[in-house]
Short mmCIF file of C-alpha atoms in Angstrom, two decimals:
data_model
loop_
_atom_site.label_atom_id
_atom_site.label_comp_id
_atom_site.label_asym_id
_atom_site.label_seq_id
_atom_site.Cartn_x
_atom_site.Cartn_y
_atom_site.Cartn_z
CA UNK A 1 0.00 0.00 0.00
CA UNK A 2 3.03 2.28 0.81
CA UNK A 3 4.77 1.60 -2.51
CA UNK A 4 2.16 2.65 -4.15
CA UNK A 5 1.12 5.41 -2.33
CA UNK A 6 4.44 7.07 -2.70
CA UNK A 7 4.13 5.74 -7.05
CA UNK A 8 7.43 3.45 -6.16
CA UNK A 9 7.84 -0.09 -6.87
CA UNK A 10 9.03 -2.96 -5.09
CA UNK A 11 12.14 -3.91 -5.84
CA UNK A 12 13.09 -7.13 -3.53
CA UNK A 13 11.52 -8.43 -0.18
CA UNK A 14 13.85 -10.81 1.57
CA UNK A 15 11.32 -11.38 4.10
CA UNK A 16 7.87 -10.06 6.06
CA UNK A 17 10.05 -7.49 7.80
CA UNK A 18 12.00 -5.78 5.09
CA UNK A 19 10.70 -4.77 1.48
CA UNK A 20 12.92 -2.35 -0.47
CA UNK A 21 11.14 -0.01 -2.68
CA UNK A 22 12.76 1.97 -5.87
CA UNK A 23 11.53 5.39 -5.99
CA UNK A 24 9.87 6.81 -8.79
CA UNK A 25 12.23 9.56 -11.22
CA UNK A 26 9.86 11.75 -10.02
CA UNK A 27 11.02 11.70 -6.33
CA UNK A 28 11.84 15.54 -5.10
CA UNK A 29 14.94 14.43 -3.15
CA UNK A 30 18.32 12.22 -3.92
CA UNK A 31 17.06 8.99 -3.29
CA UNK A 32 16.04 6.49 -5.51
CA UNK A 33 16.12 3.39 -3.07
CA UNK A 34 14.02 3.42 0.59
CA UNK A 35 13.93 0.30 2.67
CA UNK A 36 11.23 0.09 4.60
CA UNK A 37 11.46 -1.80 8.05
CA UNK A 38 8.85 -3.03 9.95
CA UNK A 39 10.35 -4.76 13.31
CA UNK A 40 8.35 -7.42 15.37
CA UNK A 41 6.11 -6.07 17.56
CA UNK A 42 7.77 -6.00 21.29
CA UNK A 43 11.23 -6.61 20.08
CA UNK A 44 13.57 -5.01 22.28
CA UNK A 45 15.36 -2.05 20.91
CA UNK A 46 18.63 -2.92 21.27
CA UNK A 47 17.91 -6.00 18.81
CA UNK A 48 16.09 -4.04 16.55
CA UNK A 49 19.13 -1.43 16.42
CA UNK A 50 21.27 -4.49 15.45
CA UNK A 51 18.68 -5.75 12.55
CA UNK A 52 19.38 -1.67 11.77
CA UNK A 53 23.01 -2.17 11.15
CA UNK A 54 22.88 -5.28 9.20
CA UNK A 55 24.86 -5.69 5.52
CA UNK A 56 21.30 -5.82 4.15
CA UNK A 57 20.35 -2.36 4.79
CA UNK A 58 23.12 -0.60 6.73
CA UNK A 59 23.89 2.04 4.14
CA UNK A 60 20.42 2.29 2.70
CA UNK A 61 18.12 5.28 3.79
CA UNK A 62 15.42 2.96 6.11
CA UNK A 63 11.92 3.86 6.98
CA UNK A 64 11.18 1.84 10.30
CA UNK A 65 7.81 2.07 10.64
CA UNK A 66 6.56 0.50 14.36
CA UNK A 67 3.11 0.70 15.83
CA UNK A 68 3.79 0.91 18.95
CA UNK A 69 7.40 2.90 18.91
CA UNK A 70 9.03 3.31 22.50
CA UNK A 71 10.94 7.03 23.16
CA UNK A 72 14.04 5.20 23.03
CA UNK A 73 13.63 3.93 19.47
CA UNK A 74 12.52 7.46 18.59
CA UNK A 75 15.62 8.77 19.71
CA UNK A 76 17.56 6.85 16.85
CA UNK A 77 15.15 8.52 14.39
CA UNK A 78 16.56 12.08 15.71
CA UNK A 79 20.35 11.02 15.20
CA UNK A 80 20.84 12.44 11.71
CA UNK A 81 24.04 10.65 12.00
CA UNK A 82 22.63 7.11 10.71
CA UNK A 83 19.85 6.58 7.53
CA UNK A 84 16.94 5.61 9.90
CA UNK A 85 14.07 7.80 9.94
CA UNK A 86 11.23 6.48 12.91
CA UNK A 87 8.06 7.91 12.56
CA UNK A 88 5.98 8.65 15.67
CA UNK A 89 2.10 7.77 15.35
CA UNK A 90 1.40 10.89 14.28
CA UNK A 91 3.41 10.85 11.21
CA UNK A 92 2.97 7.59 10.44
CA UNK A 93 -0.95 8.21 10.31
CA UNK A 94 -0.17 11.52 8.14
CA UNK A 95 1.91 9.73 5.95
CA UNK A 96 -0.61 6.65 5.17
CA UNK A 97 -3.86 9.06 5.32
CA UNK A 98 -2.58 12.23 3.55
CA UNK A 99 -4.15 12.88 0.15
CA UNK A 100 0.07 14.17 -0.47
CA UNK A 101 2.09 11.06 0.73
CA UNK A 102 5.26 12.27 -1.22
CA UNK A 103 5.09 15.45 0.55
CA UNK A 104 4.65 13.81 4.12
CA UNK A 105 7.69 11.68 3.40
CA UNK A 106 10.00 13.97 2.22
CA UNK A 107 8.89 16.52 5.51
CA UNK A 108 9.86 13.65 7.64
CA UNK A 109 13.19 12.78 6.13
CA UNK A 110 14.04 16.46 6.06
CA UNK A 111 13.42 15.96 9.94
CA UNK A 112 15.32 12.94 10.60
CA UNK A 113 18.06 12.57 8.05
CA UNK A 114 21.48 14.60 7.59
CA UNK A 115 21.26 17.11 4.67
CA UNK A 116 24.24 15.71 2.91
CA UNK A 117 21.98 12.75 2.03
CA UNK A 118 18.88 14.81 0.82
CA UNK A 119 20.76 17.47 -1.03
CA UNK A 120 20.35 16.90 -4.88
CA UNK A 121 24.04 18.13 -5.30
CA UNK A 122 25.92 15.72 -7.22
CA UNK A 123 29.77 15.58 -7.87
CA UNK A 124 29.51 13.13 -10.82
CA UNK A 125 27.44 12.41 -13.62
CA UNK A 126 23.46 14.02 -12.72
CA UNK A 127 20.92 11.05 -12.76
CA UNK A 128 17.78 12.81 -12.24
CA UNK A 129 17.98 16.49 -13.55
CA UNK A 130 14.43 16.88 -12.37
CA UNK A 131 15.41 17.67 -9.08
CA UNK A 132 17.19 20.97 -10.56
CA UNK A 133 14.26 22.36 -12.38
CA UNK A 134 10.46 22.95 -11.39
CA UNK A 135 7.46 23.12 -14.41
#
């Protein structure tokens, strides 16, 4: 429902818990590939940090989306020093019900994430020039 709420396709889905989406060229920011995270419920944090910092989706931007998210795991989501954005409830209930998904995300990753990995600057070769110029 998420994949195509945000118009993005699933690329691979290794298991119930991890589905990795490519975003559509149309994406406003520098990121073509989200995972998307959803940990057992009442798995400590700790463990889900680990699952976090796994070969599988260390270096990938990750949405973790929880329904019941503790303050501790929230606090990752603030670090803009990993890829993890955590959604409260509130966002998470914005981002499914808004009639703008695309927007919602990319308000929430602006939150969450470091600007070096939003910023469409590019050193090498431009993949998406639509990120430079608005119709």
């Amino acid at each position: 429902m998420l994949a195509n709420r945000l118009n993005a396709s699933i690329q691979s889905h290794a298991h119930d818990e991890l589905f990795i989406l490519q975003l559509s060229t149309t994406f406003p920011l520098k990121l073509e590939i989200l995972a998307i995270y959803f940990p057992p419920d009442h798995l400590p944090v700790p463990e889900i940090i680990w699952r976090l910092k796994q070969d599988d989706i260390h270096f990938q931007t990750t949405l973790v989306i929880s329904l019941e998210p503790t303050t501790d795991l929230l606090t990752y989501g603030k670090d803009r020093t990993n890829l993890w954005v955590i959604p409260d409830s509130r966002a998470l209930t914005n981002l499914l019900l808004s009639p703008n998904p695309v927007e919602v995300l990319t308000r929430l990753f602006a939150t969450q994430l470091a600007i070096i990995t939003l910023s469409p600057y590019q050193t090498r070769r431009i993949k998406n020039q639509r990120i430079f110029f608005f119709k």
